[in-house]
Coordinates of C-alpha atoms in Angstrom, one line a residue:
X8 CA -29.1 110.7 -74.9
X9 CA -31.4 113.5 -75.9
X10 CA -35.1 113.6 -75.7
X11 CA -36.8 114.0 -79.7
X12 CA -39.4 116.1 -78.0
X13 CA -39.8 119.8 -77.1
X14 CA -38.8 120.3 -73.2
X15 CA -40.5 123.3 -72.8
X16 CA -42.0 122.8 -69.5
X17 CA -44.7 125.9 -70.1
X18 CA -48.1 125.5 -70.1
X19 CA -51.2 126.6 -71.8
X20 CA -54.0 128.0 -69.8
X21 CA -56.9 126.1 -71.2
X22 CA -59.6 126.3 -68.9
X23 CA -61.7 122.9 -69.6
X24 CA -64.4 122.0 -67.1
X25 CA -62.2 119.2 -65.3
X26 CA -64.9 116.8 -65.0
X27 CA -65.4 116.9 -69.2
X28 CA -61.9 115.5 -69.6
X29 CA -62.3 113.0 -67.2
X30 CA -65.3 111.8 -68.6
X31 CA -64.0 111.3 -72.1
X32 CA -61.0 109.0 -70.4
X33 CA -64.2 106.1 -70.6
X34 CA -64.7 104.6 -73.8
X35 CA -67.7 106.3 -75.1
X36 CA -70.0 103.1 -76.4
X37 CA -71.8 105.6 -78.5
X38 CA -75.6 107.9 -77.9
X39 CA -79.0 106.0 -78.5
X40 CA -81.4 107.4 -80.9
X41 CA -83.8 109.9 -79.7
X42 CA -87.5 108.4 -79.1
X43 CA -89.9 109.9 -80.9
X44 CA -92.6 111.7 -78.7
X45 CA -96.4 110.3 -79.3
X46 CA -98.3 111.0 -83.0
X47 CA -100.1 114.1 -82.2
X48 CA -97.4 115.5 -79.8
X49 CA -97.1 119.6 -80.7
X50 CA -93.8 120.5 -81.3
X51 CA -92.0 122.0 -78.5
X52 CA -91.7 125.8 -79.6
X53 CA -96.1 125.2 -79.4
X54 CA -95.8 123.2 -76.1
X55 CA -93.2 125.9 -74.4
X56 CA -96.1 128.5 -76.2
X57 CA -98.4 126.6 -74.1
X58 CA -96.5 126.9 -70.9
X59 CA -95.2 130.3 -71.3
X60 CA -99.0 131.1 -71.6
X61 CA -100.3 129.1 -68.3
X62 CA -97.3 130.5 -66.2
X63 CA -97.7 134.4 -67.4
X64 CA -98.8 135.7 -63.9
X65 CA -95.4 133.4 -62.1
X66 CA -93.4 135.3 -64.9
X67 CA -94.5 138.7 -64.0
X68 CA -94.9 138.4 -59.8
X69 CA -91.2 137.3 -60.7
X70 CA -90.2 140.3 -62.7
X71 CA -92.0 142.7 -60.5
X72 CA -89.9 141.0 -57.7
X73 CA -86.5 141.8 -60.0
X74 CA -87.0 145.1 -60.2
X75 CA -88.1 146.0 -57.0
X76 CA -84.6 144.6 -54.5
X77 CA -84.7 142.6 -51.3
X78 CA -87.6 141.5 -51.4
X79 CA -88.1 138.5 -48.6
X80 CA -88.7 135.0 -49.8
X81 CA -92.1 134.3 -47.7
X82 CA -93.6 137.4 -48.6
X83 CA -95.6 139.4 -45.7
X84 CA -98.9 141.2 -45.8
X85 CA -97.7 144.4 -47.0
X86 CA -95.0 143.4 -49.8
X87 CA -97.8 141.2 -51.1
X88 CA -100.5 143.7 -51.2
X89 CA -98.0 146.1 -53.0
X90 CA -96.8 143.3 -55.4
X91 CA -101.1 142.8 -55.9
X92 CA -101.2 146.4 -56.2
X93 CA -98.5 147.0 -59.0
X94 CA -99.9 143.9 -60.9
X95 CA -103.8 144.8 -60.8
X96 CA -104.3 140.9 -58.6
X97 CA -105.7 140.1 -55.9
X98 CA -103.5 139.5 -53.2
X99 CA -104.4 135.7 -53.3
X100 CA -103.6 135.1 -56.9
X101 CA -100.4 137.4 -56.2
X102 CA -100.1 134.5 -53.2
X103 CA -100.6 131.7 -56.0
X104 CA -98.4 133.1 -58.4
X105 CA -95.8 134.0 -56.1
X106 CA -95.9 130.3 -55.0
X107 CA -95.8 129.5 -58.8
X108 CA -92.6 131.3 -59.4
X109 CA -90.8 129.6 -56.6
X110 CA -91.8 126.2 -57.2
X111 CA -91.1 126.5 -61.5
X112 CA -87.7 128.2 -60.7
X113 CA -88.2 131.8 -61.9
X114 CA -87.6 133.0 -58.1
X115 CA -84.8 131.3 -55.9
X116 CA -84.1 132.2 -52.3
X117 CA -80.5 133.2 -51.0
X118 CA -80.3 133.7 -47.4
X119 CA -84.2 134.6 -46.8
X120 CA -84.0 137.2 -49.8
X121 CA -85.8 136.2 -53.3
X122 CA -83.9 137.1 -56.6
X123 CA -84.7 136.4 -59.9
X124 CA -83.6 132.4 -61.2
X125 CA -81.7 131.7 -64.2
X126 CA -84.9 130.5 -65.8
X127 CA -86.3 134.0 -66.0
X128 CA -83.6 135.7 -67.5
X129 CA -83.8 132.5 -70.5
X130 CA -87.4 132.4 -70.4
X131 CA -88.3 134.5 -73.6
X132 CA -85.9 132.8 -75.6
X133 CA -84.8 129.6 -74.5
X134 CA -87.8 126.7 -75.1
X135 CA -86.1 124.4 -73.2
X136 CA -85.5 126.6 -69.8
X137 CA -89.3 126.9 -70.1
X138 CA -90.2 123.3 -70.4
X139 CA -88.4 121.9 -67.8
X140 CA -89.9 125.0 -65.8
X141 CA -92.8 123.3 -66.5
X142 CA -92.3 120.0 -65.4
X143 CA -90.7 121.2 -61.9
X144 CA -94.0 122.9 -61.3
X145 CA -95.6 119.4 -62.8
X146 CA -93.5 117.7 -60.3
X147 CA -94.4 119.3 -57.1
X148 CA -98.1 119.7 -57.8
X149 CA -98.9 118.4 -54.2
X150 CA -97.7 121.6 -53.2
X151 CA -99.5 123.8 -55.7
X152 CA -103.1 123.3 -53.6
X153 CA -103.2 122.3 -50.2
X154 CA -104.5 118.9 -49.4
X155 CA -107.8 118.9 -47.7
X156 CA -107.7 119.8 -43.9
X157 CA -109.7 116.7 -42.4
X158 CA -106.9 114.1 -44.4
X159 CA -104.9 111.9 -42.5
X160 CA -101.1 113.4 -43.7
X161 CA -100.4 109.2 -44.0
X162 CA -103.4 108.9 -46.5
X163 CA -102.0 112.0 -48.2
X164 CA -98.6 110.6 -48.6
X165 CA -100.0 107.5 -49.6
X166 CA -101.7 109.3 -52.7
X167 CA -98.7 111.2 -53.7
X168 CA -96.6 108.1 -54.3
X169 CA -99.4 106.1 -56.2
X170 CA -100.2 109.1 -58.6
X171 CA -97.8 108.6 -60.9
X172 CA -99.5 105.1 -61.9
X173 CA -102.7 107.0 -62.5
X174 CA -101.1 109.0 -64.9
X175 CA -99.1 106.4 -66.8
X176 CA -102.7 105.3 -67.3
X177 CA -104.3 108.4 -68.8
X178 CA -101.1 108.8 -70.6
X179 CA -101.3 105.1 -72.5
X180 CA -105.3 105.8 -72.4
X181 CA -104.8 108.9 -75.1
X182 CA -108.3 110.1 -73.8
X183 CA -111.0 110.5 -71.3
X184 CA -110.8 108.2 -68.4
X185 CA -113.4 108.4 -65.9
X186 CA -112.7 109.5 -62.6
X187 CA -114.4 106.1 -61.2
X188 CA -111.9 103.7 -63.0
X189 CA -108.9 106.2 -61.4
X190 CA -110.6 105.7 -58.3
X191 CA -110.7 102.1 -58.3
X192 CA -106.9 101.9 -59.5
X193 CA -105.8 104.5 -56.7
X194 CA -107.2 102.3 -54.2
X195 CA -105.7 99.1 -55.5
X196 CA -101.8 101.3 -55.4
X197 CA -102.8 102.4 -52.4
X198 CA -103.5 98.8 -50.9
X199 CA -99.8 97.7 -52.8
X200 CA -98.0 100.3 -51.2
X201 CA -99.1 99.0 -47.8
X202 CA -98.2 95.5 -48.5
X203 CA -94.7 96.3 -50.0
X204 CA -94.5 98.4 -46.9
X205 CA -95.8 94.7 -45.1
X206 CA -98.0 97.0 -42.7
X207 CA -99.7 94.4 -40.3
X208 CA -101.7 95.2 -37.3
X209 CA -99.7 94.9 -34.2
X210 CA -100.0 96.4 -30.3
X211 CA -102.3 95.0 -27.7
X212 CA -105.0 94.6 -30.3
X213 CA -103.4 92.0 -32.2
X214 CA -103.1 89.5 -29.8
X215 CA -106.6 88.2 -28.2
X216 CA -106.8 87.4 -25.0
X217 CA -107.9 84.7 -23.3
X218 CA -111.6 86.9 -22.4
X219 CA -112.2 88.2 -26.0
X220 CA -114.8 86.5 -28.2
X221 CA -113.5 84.4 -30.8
X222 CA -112.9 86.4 -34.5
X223 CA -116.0 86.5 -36.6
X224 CA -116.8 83.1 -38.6
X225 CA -115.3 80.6 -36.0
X226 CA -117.4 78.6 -33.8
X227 CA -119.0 80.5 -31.0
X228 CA -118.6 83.7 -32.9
X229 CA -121.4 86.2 -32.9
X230 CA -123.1 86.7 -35.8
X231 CA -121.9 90.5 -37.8
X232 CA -124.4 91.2 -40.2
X233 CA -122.8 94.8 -40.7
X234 CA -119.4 93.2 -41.7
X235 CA -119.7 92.9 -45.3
X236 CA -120.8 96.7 -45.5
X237 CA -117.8 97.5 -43.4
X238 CA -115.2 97.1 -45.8
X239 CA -116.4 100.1 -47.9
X240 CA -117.4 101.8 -44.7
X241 CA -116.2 105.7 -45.0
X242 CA -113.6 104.5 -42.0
X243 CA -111.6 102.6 -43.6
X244 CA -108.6 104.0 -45.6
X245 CA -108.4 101.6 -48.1
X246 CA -112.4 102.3 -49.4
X247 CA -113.4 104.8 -52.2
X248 CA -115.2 106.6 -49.6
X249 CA -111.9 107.5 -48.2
X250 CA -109.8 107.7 -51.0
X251 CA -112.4 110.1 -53.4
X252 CA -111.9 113.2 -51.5
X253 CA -108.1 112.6 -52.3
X254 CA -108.6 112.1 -55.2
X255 CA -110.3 114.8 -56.2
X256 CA -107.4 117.1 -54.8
X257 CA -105.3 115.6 -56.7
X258 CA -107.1 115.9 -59.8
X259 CA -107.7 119.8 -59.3
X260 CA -104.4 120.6 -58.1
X261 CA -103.2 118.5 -61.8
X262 CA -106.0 120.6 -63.3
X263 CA -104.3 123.9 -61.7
X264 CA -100.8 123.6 -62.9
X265 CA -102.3 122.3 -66.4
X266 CA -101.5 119.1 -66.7
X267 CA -105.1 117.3 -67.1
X268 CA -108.5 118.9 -67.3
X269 CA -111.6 117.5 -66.3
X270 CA -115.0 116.6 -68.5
X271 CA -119.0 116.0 -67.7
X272 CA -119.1 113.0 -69.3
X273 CA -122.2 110.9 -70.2
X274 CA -122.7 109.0 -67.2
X275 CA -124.8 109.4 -64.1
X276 CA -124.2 112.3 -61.6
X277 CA -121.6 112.1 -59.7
X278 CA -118.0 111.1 -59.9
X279 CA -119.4 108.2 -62.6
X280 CA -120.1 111.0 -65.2
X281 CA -116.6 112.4 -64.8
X282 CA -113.6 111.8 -66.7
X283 CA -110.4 113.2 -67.1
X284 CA -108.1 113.8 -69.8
X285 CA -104.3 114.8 -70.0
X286 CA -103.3 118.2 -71.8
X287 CA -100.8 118.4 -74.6
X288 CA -98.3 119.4 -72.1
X289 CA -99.4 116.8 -69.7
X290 CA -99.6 114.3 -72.1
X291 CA -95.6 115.3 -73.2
X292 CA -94.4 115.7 -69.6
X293 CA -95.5 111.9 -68.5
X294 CA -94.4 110.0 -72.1
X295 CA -91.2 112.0 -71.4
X296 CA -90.7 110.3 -67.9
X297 CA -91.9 107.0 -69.1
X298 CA -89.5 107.1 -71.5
X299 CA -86.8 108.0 -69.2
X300 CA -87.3 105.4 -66.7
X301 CA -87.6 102.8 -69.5
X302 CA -84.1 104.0 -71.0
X303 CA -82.7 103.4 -67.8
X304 CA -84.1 100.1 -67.2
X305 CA -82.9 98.8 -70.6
X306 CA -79.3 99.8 -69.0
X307 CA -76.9 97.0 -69.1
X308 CA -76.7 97.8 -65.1
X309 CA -80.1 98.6 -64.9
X310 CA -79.5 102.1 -63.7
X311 CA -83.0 102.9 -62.3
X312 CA -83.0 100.5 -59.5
X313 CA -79.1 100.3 -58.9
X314 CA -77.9 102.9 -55.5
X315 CA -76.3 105.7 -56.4
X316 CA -72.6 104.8 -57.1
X317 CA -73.5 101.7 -59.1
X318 CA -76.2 104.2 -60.9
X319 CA -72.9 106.6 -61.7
X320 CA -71.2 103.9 -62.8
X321 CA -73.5 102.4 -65.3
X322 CA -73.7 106.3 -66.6
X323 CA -69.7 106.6 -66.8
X324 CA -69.4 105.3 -70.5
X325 CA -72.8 107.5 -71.8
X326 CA -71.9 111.1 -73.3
X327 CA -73.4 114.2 -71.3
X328 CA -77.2 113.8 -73.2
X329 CA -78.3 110.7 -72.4
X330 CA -76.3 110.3 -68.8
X331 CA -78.5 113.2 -68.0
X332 CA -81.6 111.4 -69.3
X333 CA -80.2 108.7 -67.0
X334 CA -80.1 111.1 -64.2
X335 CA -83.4 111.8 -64.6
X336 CA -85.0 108.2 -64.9
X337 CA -83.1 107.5 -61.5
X338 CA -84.3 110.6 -59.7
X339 CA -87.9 110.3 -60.4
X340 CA -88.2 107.0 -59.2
X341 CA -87.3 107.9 -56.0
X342 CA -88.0 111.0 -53.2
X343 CA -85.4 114.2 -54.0
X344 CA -84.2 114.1 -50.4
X345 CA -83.2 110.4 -50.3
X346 CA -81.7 110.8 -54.1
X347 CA -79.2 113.9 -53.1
X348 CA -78.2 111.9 -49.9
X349 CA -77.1 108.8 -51.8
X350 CA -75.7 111.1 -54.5
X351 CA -73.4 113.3 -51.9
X352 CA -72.7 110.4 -50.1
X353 CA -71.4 108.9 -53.6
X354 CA -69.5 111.8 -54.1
X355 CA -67.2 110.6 -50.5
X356 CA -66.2 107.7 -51.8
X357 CA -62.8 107.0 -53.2
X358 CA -63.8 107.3 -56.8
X359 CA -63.0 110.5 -57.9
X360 CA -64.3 109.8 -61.3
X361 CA -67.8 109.3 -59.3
X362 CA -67.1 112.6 -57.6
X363 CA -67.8 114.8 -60.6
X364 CA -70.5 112.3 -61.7
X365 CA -71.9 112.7 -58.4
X366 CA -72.3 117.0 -58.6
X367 CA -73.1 116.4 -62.8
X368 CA -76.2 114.6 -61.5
X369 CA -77.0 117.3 -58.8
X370 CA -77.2 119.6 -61.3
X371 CA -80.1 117.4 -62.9
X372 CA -81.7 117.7 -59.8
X373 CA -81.4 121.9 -59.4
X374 CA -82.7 123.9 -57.1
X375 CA -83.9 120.6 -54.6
X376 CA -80.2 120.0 -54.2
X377 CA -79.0 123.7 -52.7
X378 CA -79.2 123.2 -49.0
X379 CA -77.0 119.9 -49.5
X380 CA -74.6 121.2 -51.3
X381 CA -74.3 124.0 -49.4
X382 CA -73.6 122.0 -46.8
X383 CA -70.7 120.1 -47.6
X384 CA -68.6 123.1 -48.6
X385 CA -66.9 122.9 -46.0
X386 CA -65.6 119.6 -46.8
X387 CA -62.3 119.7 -48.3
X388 CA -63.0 116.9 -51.2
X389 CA -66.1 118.0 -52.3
X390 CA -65.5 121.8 -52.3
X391 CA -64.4 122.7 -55.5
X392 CA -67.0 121.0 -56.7
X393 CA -69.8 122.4 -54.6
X394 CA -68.5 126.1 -55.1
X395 CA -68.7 125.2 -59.1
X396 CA -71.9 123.8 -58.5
X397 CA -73.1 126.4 -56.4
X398 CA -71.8 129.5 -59.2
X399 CA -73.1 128.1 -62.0
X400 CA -76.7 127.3 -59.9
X401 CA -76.3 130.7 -59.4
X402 CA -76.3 132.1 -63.1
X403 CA -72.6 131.6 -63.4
X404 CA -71.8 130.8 -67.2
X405 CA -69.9 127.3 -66.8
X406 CA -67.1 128.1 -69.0
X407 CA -65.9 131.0 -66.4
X408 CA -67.2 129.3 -63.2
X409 CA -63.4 128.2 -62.1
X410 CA -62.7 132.0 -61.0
X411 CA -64.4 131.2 -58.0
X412 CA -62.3 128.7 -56.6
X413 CA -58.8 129.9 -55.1
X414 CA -55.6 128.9 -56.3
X415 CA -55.5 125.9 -53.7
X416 CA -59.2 124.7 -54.7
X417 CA -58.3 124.4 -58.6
X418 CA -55.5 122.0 -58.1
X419 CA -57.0 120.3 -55.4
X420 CA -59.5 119.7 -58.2
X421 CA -56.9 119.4 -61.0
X422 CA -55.2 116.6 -58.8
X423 CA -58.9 115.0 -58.3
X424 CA -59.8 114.8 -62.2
X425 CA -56.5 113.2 -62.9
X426 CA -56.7 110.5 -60.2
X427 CA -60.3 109.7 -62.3
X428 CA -58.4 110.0 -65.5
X429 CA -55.5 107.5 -64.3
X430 CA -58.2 105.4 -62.8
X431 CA -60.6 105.0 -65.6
X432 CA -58.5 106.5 -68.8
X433 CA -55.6 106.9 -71.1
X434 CA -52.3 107.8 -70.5
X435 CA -52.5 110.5 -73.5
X436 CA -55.8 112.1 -71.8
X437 CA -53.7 112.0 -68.7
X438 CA -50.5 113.7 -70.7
X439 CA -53.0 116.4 -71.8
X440 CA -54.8 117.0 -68.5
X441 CA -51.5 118.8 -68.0
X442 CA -53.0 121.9 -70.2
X443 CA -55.8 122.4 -68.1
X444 CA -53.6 123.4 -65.1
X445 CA -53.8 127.2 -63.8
X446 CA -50.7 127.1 -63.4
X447 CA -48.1 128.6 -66.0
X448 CA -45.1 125.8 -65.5
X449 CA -44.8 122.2 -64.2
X450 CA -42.1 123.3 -61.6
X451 CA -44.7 125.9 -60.6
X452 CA -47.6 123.5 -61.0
X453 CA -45.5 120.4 -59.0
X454 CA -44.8 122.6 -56.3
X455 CA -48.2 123.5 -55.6
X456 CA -50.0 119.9 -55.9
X457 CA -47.1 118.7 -53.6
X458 CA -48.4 121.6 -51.0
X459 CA -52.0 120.8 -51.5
X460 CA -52.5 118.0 -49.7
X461 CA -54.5 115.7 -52.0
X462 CA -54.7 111.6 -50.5
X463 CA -54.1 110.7 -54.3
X464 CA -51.1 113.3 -55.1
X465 CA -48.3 110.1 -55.5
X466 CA -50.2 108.2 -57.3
X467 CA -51.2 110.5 -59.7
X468 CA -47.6 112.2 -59.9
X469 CA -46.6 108.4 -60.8
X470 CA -49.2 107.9 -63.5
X471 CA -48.3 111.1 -64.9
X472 CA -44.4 110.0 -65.2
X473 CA -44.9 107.1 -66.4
X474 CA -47.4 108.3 -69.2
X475 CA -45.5 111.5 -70.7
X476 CA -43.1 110.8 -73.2
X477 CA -40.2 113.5 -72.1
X478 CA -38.1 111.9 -70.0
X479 CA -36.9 115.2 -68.5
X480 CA -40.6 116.2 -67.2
X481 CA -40.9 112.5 -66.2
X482 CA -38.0 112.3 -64.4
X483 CA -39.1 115.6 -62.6
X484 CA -42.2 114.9 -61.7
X485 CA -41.1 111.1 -60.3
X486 CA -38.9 113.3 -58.5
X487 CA -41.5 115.2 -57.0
X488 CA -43.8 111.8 -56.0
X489 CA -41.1 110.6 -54.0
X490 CA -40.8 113.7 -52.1
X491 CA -44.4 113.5 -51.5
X492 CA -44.5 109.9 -50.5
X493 CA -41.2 110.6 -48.1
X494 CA -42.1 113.8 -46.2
X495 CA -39.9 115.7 -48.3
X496 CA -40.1 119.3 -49.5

């Protein structure tokens, strides 16, 4: 009996980003509508106007730094008074901007030495390179002006993760706020954090012993007529006392990357006559996030509070736009660090589909995500995909980001996309993963994923049998699983 298909065995060399095809193996359940941004938001050629505008000295600190070659990431004395020089700055602004540069992405550090980031060469004409810029530098504004040298770094900390509350509330506000309500909310989240963290006092002071005097208001207890007072008193961390000079950081160094600036308002002196209002860009940035997390939280898995592998998961059936606005929602409610952990540690599992999920959301995360990836290169499963991740960080264009993996790395990775395709697909996407192959027959292409090495190789060879519909090709590559699965050559 004769096959009624072709047998040519050759194959095209279509060079698909793996990952793509294994992601359209899900049923796709369809994209949400866009939200609308708030009535008043400028459009986003005025808002990247805007931030093109308050991030002109980071843009040319950065191009100076382009043109002039090696120069060293933490920049010395003399390199900065040259950069100062050649700019007409002071050596401290130079400092600020250089800072700047680093922190939006326009400078990124390989090996000690700066070169210029992806985001610079896009920054005149791409809108959206320049907003996201923008909210990187929005993001890590903690680190834009030191925190005042007499804090506790506890107190500091503790300010950092209840900021986001206090602009959620200027956000919904859309207006002033005065700086005394944010105080008083700041030291309610700051009073939350410590019970979620169920801090309690413990040591050889909790415990009385059998000499102390009874606690205040029992029987025999001497009388404390300071003790009301002593609940604001400038000691204790949970008072406004403590919690204004924070505060105040945090408001200028919010003011210095131009998110919110700050009003006299009508009030008495002092913080009381203060209020603070968010900028266009500000005001953008933080309905953008709120919007992100609440996305994710109307997730059928709700995706925001999920771990990582549960989080890829619920993402598996979205297209590319809003997974990566799922991406996002997940990784701001959380610390970076912590987030590219769980995601590499994800990407170890058996799933291979959640493999390439795993790196798709490291590339949400950028330049935060370098030092782990770099890492794990040396591990055989998640190489390809950390030297793809790492060449198109890199400036690569994805499209020709393959050429850096070896002969060996590509079908490693073709064998790894088509274990998520047999997991989670259909056998025709599985049939036409065969085209994205680098190599140019199936003999040639079976005798390499045999020699590769790959845990899911039978499996896969199986799938592929029984899913192509030449019995030839089927029989040949069944031929080949069971001289995988027996030791065979």
């Amino acid at each position: 009996m004769t096959s009624r298909t072709p047998r040519d065995s050759r194959l095209r060399l279509v060079r698909h980003r793996p990952m793509a095809t294994a992601r359209r193996a899900v049923p796709n359940r369809g994209s949400r509508p866009a939200p609308r941004p708030p009535e008043g938001t400028p459009p986003p050629s005025e808002l990247a106007r805007q931030a093109r505008s308050g991030l002109a000295g980071a843009v040319r600190i950065a191009r100076w730094a382009a043109s002039r070659h090696g120069v060293p990431g933490v920049l010395s004395a003399d390199v900065l008074a040259e950069a100062a020089a050649a700019l007409g700055v002071s050596p401290e602004q130079a400092r600020a901007d250089w800072d700047r540069a680093r922190l939006v992405g326009l400078i990124e550090l390989h090996g000690g030495t700066a070169r210029p980031g992806w985001r610079l060469r896009a920054w005149d004409r791409d809108d959206s390179a320049v907003l996201r810029g923008w909210v990187a530098l929005l993001d890590a504004w903690s680190l834009a002006r030191p925190a005042p040298a007499t804090a506790e770094p506890a107190a500091v900390a503790e300010v950092v993760e209840a900021l986001p509350q206090l602009l959620s509330l200027l956000q919904l506000s859309a207006g002033p706020v005065p700086v005394a309500t944010l105080l008083d909310m700041l030291g309610q989240r700051v009073v939350e954090l410590r019970t979620e963290r169920c801090e309690v006092p413990y040591g050889p002071a909790a415990a009385p012993g059998p000499d102390d005097p009874p606690p205040a208001g029992e029987p025999g207890a001497p009388a404390s007529p300071a003790s009301p007072a002593s609940q604001d008193s400038p000691a204790s961390p949970d008072s406004p006392h403590s919690l204004e000079p924070l505060l105040d950081w945090a408001l200028d160094a919010l003011a210095s990357v131009g998110a919110l600036v700050m009003l006299d308002g009508s009030g008495e002196a002092g913080d009381q006559g203060r209020e603070a209002v968010l900028t266009a860009l500000g005001n953008w940035a933080v309905w953008v996030k709120l919007e992100q997390i609440c996305v994710a939280a109307q997730s059928p898995a709700g995706n925001i509070e999920q771990p990582a592998a549960d989080m890829l998961r619920g993402c598996a059936s979205l297209t590319p736009g809003p997974a990566r606005a799922e991406y996002r929602a997940w990784l701001a409610a959380r610390p970076v660090g912590s987030a590219v952990s769980e995601l590499i540690e994800a990407a170890r599992g058996d799933d291979a589909l959640l493999r390439g999920l795993a790196f798709e959301a490291l590339r949400v995360v950028g330049a935060p995500a370098e030092p782990a990836v770099r890492a794990v290169v040396d591990e055989s499963a998640l190489r390809p995909y950390a030297l793809l991740w790492l060449a198109e960080h890199e400036g690569v264009d994805p499209e020709d980001a393959l050429d850096v993996l070896t002969r060996e790395e590509a079908t490693w990775l073709w064998v790894d996309t088509a274990a998520a395709i047999a997991d989670h697909g259909e056998s025709p996407l599985l049939v036409r993963h065969l085209e994205s192959a680098v190599q140019g027959t199936v003999p040639a292409l079976l005798e390499e994923v045999r020699a590769v090495g790959h845990p899911r190789t039978v499996q896969v060879l199986v799938a592929l049998a029984a899913a192509h519909p030449d019995p030839a090709l089927a029989k040949a590559v069944r031929r080949a699983a069971f001289q995988v699965h027996t030791g065979g050559v």
